[in-house]
Amino acid sequence: MTYESKIHEAVKYIQTHVEAQPQFGIILGTGLGALVKDINISHELSYQDIPHFPVSTVESHSGKLVFGELSGQPVVAMQGRFHYYEGYNMKEVTFPVRVMKLLGIQKLFISNAAGGVNLNYQVADLMIIDDHIDLLKENPLTGANLDEFGPRFPDMSEPYDQKMIAQAMEIAAKNDIKCHKGVYAAVSGPNLETRAEYRYIARIGADAVGMSTVPEAIVAKHMSLPVFAISAITDLCDPENLEPVEISKILAAAAKAEKGMTRIIKALVAGQ
Ligand code: HPA
């Protein structure tokens, strides 16, 4: 069975079980799932029940597709996402993005936890992703092009929607939420970076580094689907003063940043 047929089968299954027509898709990052509480939920589907859907393995992720209204808008949210470091290939990591697009979403919202490489950042700050650097070893678009979804050589001059970025910066300012705009570098993980790697990542122009988002953003761009992405800065990557990272501290920082992030995404969705 081809990859496209698998996507279509998953979409068909979802459409026979869910009547809702989502306008917006949301992917929630590690420790950033609380936004789901603000969704007026109409349907939930476990990943394991959807044909060909990958199943989430990370402990802090619960693995379901949530349909409902957020800020009065019909949305579909992924509770739990797929990371390359879990062992999925990039076609699996980005499968749900293709599915959500065929379900009718017009825009994609992504959140993640990231390390702050820009030393002006502080733990629990937010960073709206303005651009990215892909340091991953596999690209989700390699192999035969999926012509029904997009072109062989997608443009990347504006990977993140500038209009939504401007709106989000305004929302942050109005609500006194500390929010930067910067460049996200994607690495495969699962190990954190060495001091030399953090030095390198800062020098090539990144402000934050993390293990997600870029594959999904590339696939969305392939389908001309506008993307808004935002990082919670969970630790500081200062090569000269590097402290060992603990996952519990990362999750605590994500929880601290979550309120502002949720507020920005909700206001942004409301205004679309
Ligand atoms: N590096 C990579 N991914 C991360 C980091 C980091 O320092 N912090 C949170 N996610």
mmCIF file of N, CA and C in Angstrom, residues 10 18 42 46-47 73 79 99 101 121 130 152 164 171 196-197 210 216 223 227 260:
data_model
loop_
_atom_site.group_PDB
_atom_site.id
_atom_site.type_symbol
_atom_site.label_atom_id
_atom_site.label_comp_id
_atom_site.label_asym_id
_atom_site.label_seq_id
_atom_site.Cartn_x
_atom_site.Cartn_y
_atom_site.Cartn_z
ATOM 1 N N ALA A 10 -6.583 6.700 6.590
ATOM 2 C CA ALA A 10 -6.683 7.313 7.928
ATOM 3 C C ALA A 10 -7.731 8.422 7.914
ATOM 4 N N VAL A 18 -16.007 11.052 12.976
ATOM 5 C CA VAL A 18 -16.074 12.423 13.490
ATOM 6 C C VAL A 18 -16.742 13.309 12.443
ATOM 7 N N SER A 42 -15.521 17.710 21.264
ATOM 8 C CA SER A 42 -16.687 16.997 20.733
ATOM 9 C C SER A 42 -16.361 15.525 20.463
ATOM 10 N N SER A 46 -8.220 7.769 19.726
ATOM 11 C CA SER A 46 -6.882 7.314 20.090
ATOM 12 C C SER A 46 -6.083 7.030 18.833
ATOM 13 N N TYR A 47 -4.816 7.392 18.866
ATOM 14 C CA TYR A 47 -3.965 7.129 17.699
ATOM 15 C C TYR A 47 -4.010 5.667 17.293
ATOM 16 N N GLN A 73 -13.478 28.423 17.531
ATOM 17 C CA GLN A 73 -13.087 27.936 16.199
ATOM 18 C C GLN A 73 -12.948 26.408 16.214
ATOM 19 N N GLN A 79 -2.759 15.400 20.726
ATOM 20 C CA GLN A 79 -2.249 15.320 22.089
ATOM 21 C C GLN A 79 -1.199 14.225 22.078
ATOM 22 N N VAL A 99 -2.579 14.117 7.182
ATOM 23 C CA VAL A 99 -3.966 13.736 7.501
ATOM 24 C C VAL A 99 -4.787 14.970 7.885
ATOM 25 N N LYS A 101 -4.308 18.016 7.098
ATOM 26 C CA LYS A 101 -4.511 18.866 5.918
ATOM 27 C C LYS A 101 -5.704 18.345 5.098
ATOM 28 N N TYR A 121 18.147 35.059 26.477
ATOM 29 C CA TYR A 121 16.898 34.399 26.866
ATOM 30 C C TYR A 121 17.006 33.876 28.297
ATOM 31 N N ASP A 130 10.630 32.262 13.911
ATOM 32 C CA ASP A 130 10.601 33.132 12.746
ATOM 33 C C ASP A 130 11.214 32.413 11.541
ATOM 34 N N ARG A 152 7.886 19.265 -5.992
ATOM 35 C CA ARG A 152 9.152 18.586 -5.695
ATOM 36 C C ARG A 152 10.096 19.453 -4.861
ATOM 37 N N MET A 164 0.850 35.832 11.068
ATOM 38 C CA MET A 164 0.535 35.274 12.395
ATOM 39 C C MET A 164 1.632 35.622 13.403
ATOM 40 N N ILE A 171 -0.095 40.230 20.545
ATOM 41 C CA ILE A 171 -0.851 39.613 21.648
ATOM 42 C C ILE A 171 0.041 39.498 22.885
ATOM 43 N N ALA A 196 30.488 21.995 22.781
ATOM 44 C CA ALA A 196 30.967 22.382 21.440
ATOM 45 C C ALA A 196 29.803 22.493 20.461
ATOM 46 N N GLU A 197 28.832 21.607 20.614
ATOM 47 C CA GLU A 197 27.655 21.670 19.725
ATOM 48 C C GLU A 197 26.812 22.914 19.992
ATOM 49 N N GLY A 210 15.968 22.376 19.520
ATOM 50 C CA GLY A 210 15.044 21.354 20.005
ATOM 51 C C GLY A 210 14.975 20.166 19.066
ATOM 52 N N GLU A 216 7.524 18.698 10.675
ATOM 53 C CA GLU A 216 6.107 19.024 10.491
ATOM 54 C C GLU A 216 5.959 20.333 9.711
ATOM 55 N N MET A 223 2.676 21.553 1.508
ATOM 56 C CA MET A 223 1.249 21.565 1.159
ATOM 57 C C MET A 223 0.682 22.988 1.163
ATOM 58 N N VAL A 227 1.993 27.990 8.767
ATOM 59 C CA VAL A 227 2.398 27.457 10.069
ATOM 60 C C VAL A 227 2.728 28.588 11.037
ATOM 61 N N GLY A 260 1.378 31.516 29.423
ATOM 62 C CA GLY A 260 1.541 32.564 28.415
ATOM 63 C C GLY A 260 1.376 32.004 27.010
#
